[in-house]
PDB file of C-alpha atoms in Angstrom:
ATOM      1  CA  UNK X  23     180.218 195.849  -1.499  1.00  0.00           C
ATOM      2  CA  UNK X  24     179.014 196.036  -5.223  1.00  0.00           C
ATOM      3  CA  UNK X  25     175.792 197.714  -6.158  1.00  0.00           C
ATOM      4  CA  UNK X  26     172.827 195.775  -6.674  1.00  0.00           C
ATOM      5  CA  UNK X  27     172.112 194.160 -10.150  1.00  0.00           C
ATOM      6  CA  UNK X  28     169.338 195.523 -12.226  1.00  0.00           C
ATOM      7  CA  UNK X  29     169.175 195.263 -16.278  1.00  0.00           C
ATOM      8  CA  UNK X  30     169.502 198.527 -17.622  1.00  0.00           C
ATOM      9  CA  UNK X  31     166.486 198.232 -19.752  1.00  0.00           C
ATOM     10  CA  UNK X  32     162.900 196.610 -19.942  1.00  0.00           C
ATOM     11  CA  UNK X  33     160.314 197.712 -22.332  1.00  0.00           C
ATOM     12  CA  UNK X  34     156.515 196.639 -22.392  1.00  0.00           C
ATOM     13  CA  UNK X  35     153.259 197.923 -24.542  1.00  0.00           C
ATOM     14  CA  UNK X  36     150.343 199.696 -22.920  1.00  0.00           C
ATOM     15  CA  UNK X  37     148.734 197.302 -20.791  1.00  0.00           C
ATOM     16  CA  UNK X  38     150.790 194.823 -20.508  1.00  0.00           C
ATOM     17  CA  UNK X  39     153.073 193.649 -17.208  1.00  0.00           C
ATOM     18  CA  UNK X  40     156.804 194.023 -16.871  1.00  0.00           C
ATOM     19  CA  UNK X  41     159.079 192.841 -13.815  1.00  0.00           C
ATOM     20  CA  UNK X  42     162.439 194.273 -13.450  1.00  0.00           C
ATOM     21  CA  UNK X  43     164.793 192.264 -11.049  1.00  0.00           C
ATOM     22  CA  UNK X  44     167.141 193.395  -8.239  1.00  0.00           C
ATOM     23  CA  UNK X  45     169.942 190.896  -7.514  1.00  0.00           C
ATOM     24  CA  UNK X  46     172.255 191.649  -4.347  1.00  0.00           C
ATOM     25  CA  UNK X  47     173.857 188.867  -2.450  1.00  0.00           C
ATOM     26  CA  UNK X  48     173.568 187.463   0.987  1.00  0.00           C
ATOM     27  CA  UNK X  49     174.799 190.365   2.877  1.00  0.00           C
ATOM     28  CA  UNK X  50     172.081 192.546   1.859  1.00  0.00           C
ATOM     29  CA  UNK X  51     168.995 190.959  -0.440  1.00  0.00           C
ATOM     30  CA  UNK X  52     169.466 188.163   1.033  1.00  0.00           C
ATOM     31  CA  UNK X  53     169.268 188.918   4.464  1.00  0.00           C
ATOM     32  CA  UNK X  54     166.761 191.355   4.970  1.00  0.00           C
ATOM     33  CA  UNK X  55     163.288 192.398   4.408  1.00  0.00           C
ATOM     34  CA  UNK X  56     164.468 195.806   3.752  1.00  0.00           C
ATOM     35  CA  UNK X  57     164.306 196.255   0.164  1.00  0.00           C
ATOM     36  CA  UNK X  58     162.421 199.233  -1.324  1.00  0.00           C
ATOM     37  CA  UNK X  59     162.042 200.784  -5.271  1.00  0.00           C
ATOM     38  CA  UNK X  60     162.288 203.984  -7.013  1.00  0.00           C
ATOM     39  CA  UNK X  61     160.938 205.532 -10.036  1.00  0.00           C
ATOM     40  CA  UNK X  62     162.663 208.528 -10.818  1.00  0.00           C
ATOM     41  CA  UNK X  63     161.184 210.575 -14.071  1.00  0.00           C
ATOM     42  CA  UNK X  64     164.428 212.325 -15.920  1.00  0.00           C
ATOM     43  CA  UNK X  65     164.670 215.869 -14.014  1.00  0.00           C
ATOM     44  CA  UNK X  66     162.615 214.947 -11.199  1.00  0.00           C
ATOM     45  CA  UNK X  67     163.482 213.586  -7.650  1.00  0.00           C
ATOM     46  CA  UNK X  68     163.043 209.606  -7.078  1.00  0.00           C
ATOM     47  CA  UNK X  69     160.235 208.515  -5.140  1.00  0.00           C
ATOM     48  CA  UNK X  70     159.003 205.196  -3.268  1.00  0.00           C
ATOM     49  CA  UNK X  71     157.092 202.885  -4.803  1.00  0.00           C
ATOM     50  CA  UNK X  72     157.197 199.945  -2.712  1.00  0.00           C
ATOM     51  CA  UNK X  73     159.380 199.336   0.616  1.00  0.00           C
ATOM     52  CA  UNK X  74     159.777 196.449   2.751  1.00  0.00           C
ATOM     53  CA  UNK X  75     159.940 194.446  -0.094  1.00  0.00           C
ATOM     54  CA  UNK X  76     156.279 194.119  -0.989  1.00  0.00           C
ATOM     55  CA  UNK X  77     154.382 197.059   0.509  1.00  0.00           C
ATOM     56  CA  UNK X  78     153.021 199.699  -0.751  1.00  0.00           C
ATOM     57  CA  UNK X  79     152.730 204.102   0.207  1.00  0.00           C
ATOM     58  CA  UNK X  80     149.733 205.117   0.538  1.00  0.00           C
ATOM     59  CA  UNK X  81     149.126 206.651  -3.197  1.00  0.00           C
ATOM     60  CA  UNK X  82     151.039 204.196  -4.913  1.00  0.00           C
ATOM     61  CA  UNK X  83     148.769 202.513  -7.493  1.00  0.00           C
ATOM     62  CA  UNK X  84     148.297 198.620  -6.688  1.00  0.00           C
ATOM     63  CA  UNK X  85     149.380 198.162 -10.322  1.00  0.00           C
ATOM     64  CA  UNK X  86     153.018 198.039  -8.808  1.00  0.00           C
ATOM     65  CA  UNK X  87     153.851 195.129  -6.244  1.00  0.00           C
ATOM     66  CA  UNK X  88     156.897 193.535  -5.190  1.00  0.00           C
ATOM     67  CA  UNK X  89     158.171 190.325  -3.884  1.00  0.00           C
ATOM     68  CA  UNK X  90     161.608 188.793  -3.022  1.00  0.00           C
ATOM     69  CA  UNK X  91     163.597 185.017  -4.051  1.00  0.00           C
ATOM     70  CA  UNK X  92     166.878 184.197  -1.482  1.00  0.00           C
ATOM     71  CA  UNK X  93     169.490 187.053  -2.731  1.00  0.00           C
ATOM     72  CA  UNK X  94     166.967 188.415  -5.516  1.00  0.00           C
ATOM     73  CA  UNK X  95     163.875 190.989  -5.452  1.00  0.00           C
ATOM     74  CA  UNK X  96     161.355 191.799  -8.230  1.00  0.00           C
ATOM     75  CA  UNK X  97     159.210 194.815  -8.969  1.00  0.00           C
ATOM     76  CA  UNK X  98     156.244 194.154 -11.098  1.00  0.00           C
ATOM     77  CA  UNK X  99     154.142 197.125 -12.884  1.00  0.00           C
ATOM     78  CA  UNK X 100     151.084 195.433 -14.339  1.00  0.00           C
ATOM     79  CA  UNK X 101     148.471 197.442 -16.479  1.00  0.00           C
ATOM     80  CA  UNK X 102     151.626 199.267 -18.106  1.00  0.00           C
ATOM     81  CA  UNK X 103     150.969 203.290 -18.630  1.00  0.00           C
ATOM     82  CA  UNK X 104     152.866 205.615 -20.682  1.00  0.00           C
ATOM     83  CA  UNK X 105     153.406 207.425 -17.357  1.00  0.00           C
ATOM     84  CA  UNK X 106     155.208 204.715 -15.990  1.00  0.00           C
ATOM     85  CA  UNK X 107     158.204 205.157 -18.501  1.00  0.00           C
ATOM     86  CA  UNK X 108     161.149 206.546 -16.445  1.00  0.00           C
ATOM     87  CA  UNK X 109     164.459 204.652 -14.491  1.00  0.00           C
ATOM     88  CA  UNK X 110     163.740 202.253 -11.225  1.00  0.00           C
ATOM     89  CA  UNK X 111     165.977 201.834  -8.724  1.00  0.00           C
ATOM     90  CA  UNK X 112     166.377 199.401  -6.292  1.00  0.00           C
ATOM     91  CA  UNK X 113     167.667 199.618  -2.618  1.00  0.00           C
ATOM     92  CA  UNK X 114     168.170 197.515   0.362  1.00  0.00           C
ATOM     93  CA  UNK X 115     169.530 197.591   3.732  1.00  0.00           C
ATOM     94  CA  UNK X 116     173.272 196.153   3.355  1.00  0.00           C
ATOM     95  CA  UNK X 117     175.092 194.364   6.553  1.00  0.00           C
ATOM     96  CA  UNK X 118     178.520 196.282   8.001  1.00  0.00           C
ATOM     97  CA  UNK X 119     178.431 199.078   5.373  1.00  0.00           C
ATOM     98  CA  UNK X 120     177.943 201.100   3.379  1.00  0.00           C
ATOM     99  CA  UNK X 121     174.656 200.660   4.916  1.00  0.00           C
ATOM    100  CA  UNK X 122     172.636 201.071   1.903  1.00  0.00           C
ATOM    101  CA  UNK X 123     172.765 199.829  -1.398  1.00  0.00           C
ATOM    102  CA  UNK X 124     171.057 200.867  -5.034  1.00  0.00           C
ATOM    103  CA  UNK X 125     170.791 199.166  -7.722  1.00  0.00           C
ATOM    104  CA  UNK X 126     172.112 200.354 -11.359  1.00  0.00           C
ATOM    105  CA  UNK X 127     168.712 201.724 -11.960  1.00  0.00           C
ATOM    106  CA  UNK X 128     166.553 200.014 -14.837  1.00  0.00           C
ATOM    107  CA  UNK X 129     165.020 202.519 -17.668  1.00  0.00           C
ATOM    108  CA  UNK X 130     161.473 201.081 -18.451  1.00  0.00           C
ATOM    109  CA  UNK X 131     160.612 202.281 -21.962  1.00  0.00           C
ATOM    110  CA  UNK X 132     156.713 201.932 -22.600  1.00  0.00           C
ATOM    111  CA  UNK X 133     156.291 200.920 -26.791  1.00  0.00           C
TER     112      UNK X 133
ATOM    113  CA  UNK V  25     152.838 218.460   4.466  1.00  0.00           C
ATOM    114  CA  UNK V  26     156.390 217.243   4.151  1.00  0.00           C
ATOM    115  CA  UNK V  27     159.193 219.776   2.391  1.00  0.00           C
ATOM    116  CA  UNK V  28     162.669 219.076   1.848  1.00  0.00           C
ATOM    117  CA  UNK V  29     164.767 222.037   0.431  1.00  0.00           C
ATOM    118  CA  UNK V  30     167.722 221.460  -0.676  1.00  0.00           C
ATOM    119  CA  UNK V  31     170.699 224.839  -1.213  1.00  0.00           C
ATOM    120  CA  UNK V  32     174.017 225.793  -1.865  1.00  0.00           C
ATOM    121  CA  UNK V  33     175.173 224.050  -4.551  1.00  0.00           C
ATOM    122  CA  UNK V  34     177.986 225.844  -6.883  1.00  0.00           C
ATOM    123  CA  UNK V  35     180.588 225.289  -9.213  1.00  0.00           C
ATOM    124  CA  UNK V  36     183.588 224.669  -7.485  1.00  0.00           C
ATOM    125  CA  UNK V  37     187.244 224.199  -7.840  1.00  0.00           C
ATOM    126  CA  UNK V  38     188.646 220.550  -7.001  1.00  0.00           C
ATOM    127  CA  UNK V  39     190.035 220.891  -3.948  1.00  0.00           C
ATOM    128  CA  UNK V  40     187.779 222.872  -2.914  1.00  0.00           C
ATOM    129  CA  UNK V  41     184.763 223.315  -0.314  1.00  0.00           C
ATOM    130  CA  UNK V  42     181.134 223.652  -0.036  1.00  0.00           C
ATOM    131  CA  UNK V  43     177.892 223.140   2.482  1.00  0.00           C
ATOM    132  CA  UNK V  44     174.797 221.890   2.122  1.00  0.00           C
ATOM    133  CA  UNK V  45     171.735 222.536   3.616  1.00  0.00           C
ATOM    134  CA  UNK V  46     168.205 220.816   3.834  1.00  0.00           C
ATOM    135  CA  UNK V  47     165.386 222.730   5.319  1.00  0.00           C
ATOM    136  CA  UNK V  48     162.549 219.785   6.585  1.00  0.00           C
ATOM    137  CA  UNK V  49     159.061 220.977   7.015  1.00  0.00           C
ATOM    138  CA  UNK V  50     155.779 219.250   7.838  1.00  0.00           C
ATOM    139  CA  UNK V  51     156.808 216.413  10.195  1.00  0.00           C
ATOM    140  CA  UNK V  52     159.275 215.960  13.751  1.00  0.00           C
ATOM    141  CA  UNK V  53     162.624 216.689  12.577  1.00  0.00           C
ATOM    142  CA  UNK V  54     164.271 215.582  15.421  1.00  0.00           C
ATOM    143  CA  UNK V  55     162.688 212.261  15.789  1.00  0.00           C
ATOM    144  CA  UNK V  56     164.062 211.077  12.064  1.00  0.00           C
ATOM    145  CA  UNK V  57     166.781 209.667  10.526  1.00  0.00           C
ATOM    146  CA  UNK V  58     168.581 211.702   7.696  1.00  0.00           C
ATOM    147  CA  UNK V  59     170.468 211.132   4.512  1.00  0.00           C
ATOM    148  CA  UNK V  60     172.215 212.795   1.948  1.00  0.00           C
ATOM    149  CA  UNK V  61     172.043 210.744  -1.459  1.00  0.00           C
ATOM    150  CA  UNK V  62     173.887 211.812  -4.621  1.00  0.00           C
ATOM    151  CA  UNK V  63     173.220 210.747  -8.431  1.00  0.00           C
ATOM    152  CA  UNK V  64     175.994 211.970 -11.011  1.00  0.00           C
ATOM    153  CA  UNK V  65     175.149 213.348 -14.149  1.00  0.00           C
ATOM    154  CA  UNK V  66     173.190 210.767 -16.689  1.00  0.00           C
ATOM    155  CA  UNK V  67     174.685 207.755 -13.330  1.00  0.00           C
ATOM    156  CA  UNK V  68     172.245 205.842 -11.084  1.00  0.00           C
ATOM    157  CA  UNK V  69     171.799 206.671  -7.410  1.00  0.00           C
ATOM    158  CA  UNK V  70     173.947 206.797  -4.803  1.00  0.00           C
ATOM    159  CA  UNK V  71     174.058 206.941  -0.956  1.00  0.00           C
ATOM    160  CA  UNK V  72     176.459 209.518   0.615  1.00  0.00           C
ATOM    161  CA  UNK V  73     175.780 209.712   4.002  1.00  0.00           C
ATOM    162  CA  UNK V  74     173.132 209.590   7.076  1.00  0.00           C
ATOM    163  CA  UNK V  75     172.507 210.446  10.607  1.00  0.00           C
ATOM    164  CA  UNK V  76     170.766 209.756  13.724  1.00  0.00           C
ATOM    165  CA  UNK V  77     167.343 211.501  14.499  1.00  0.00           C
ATOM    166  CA  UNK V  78     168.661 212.661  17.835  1.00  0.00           C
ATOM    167  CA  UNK V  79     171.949 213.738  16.411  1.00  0.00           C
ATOM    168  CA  UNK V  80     173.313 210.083  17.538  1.00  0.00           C
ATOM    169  CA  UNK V  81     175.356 208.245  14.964  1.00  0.00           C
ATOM    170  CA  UNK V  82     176.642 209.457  11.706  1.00  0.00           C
ATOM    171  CA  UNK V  83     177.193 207.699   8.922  1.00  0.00           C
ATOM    172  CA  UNK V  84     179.417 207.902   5.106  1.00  0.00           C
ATOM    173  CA  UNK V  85     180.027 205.809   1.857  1.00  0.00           C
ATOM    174  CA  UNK V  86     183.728 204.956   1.745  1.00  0.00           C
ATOM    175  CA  UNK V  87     183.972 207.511  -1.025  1.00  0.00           C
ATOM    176  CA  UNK V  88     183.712 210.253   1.047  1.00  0.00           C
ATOM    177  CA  UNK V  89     184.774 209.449   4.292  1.00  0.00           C
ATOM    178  CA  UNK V  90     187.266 211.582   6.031  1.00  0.00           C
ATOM    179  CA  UNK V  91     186.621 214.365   3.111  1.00  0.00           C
ATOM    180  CA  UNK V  92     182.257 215.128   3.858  1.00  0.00           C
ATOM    181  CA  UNK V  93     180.693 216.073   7.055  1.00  0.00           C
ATOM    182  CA  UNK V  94     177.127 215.788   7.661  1.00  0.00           C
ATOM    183  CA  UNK V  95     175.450 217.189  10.951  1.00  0.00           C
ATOM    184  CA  UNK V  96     171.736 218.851  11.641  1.00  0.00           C
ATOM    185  CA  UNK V  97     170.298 221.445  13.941  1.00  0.00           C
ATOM    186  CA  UNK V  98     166.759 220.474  15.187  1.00  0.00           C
ATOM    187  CA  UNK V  99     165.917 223.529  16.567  1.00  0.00           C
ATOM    188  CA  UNK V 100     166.295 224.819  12.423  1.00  0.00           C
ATOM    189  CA  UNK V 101     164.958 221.587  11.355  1.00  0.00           C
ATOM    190  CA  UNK V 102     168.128 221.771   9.219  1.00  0.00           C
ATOM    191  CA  UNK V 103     170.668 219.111   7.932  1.00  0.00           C
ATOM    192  CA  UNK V 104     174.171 219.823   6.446  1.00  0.00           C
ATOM    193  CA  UNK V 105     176.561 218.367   4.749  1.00  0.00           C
ATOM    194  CA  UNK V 106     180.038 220.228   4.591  1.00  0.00           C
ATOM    195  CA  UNK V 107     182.235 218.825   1.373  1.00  0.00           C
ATOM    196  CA  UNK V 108     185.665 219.321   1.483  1.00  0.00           C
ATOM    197  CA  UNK V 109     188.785 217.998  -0.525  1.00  0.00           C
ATOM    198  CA  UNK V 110     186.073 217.669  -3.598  1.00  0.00           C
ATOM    199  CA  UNK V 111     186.772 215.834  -6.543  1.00  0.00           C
ATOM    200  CA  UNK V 112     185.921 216.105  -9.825  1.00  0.00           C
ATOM    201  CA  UNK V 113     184.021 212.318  -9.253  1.00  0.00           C
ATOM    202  CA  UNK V 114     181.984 214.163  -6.786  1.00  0.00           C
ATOM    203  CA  UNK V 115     179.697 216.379  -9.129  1.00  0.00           C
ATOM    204  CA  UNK V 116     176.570 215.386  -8.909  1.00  0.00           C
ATOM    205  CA  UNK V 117     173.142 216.511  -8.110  1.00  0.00           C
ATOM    206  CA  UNK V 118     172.925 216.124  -3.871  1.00  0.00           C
ATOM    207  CA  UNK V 119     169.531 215.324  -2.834  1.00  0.00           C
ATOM    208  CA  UNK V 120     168.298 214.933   0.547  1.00  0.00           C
ATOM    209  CA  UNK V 121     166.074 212.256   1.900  1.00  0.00           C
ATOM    210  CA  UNK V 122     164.145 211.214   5.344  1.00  0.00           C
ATOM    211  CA  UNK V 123     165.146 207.812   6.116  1.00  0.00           C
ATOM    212  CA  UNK V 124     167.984 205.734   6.251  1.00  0.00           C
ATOM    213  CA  UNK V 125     169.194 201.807   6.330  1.00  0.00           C
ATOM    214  CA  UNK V 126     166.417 200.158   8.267  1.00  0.00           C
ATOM    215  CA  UNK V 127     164.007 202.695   6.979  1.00  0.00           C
ATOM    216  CA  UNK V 128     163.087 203.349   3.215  1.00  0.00           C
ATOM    217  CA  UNK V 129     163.808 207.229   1.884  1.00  0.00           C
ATOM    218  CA  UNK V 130     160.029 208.332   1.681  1.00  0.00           C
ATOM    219  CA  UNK V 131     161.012 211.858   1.209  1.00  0.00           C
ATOM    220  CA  UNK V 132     162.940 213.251  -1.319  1.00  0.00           C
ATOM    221  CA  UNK V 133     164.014 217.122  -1.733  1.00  0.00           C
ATOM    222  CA  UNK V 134     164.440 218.284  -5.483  1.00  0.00           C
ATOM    223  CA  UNK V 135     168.247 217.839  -5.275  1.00  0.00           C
ATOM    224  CA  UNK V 136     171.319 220.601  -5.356  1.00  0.00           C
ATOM    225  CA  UNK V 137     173.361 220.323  -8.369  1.00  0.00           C
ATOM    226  CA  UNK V 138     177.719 220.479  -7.490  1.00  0.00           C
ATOM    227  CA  UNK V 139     179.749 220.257 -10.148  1.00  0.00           C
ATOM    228  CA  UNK V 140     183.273 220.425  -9.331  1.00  0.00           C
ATOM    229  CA  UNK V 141     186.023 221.342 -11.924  1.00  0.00           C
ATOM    230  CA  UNK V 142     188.571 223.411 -12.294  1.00  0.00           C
TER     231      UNK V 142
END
């Protein structure tokens, strides 16, 4: 199985909302509510933003939210902060192996 | 508070081998699913390997099955992975994570760099 499908850039001003998007196929995406995201800061270890598709760690602002479309998720970041610049990576559960799937990670560049 | 501590990274030969180890603090080791998860220098992330909470089940990416081994000790609240046969495609920074397939990885260590060349 392929990794999931993320572009490898997005870019948004202060303030305003960006989605980045998470294709997989029916074997994985498709299939399960088991989809999570990643923002990983250059240097530092990646860490969950949302999992299950749409729900949120405790600590994660409610500025990020996700949702999922047949074999496609999205992750949304409204209220953009310089802060949020760094790479997202998306994940889901993936049927008969490997198990687990990422995505090509997404660099979100805030203007 | 949860901990994961990654060591014993190195620069290594290809061909060669090397272990991991992930000390997990501040929640029941045993009772958790485990994974190693690898990201290549300026590359995306990539899962290498899991295993069971009670030891049960073990789990690898094609690319390095038959060549890594991973395995824990609960009474260290320890997990391992042994590389052997490495590659110079396997240099990467090695982190370690709590959770696996049907969880999410909530935990992240701060990752052990390999780099394998000769």
């Amino acid at each position: 199985q392929s990794a999931l499908t993320q572009p490898a850039s997005v870019s948004g001003s202060p303030g305003q909302s960006i989605t980045i998007s998470c294709t997989g196929t029916s074997s994985d995406v498709g299939s399960y509510n088991l989809v999570s995201w990643y923002q990983q800061h250059p240097g530092k270890a990646p860490k969950v933003m949302i999992f299950e598709v749409s729900k949120r760690p405790s600590g994660v602002s409610d500025r990020f939210s996700g949702s999922k479309s047949g074999n496609s998720a999205s992750l949304t970041i409204s209220g953009l902060q310089a802060d949020d610049e760094a790479y997202y990576y998306c994940c889901s559960f993936a049927r008969g192996g490997p198990f687990v799937l990422f995505g090509g990670g997404t660099k979100l560049t805030v203007l | 508070e949860v901990h994961l501590l990654e060591s014993g990274g190195a620069l290594v030969q290809p061909g060669g081998s090397l272990r991991l180890s992930c000390a997990a603090s501040g929640f029941n080791f045993n009772n958790y699913d485990m994974s190693w998860v690898r990201q290549a220098p300026g590359k995306g992330l990539e899962w290498v390997s899991a295993i069971g909470g009670g030891g049960g089940g073990t789990y690898y990416a094609d690319s390095v099955k038959g060549r890594f081994t991973i395995s824990r000790d609960n009474s260290k609240n320890t997990l391992y992975l042994q590389l052997n046969s490495l590659r110079d495609e396997d240099t990467a920074v090695y982190f370690c994570a709590k959770g696996f397939a049907r969880d999410y990885f909530e935990y992240w260590g701060q990752g052990t760099l390999v780099t394998v060349s000769s």
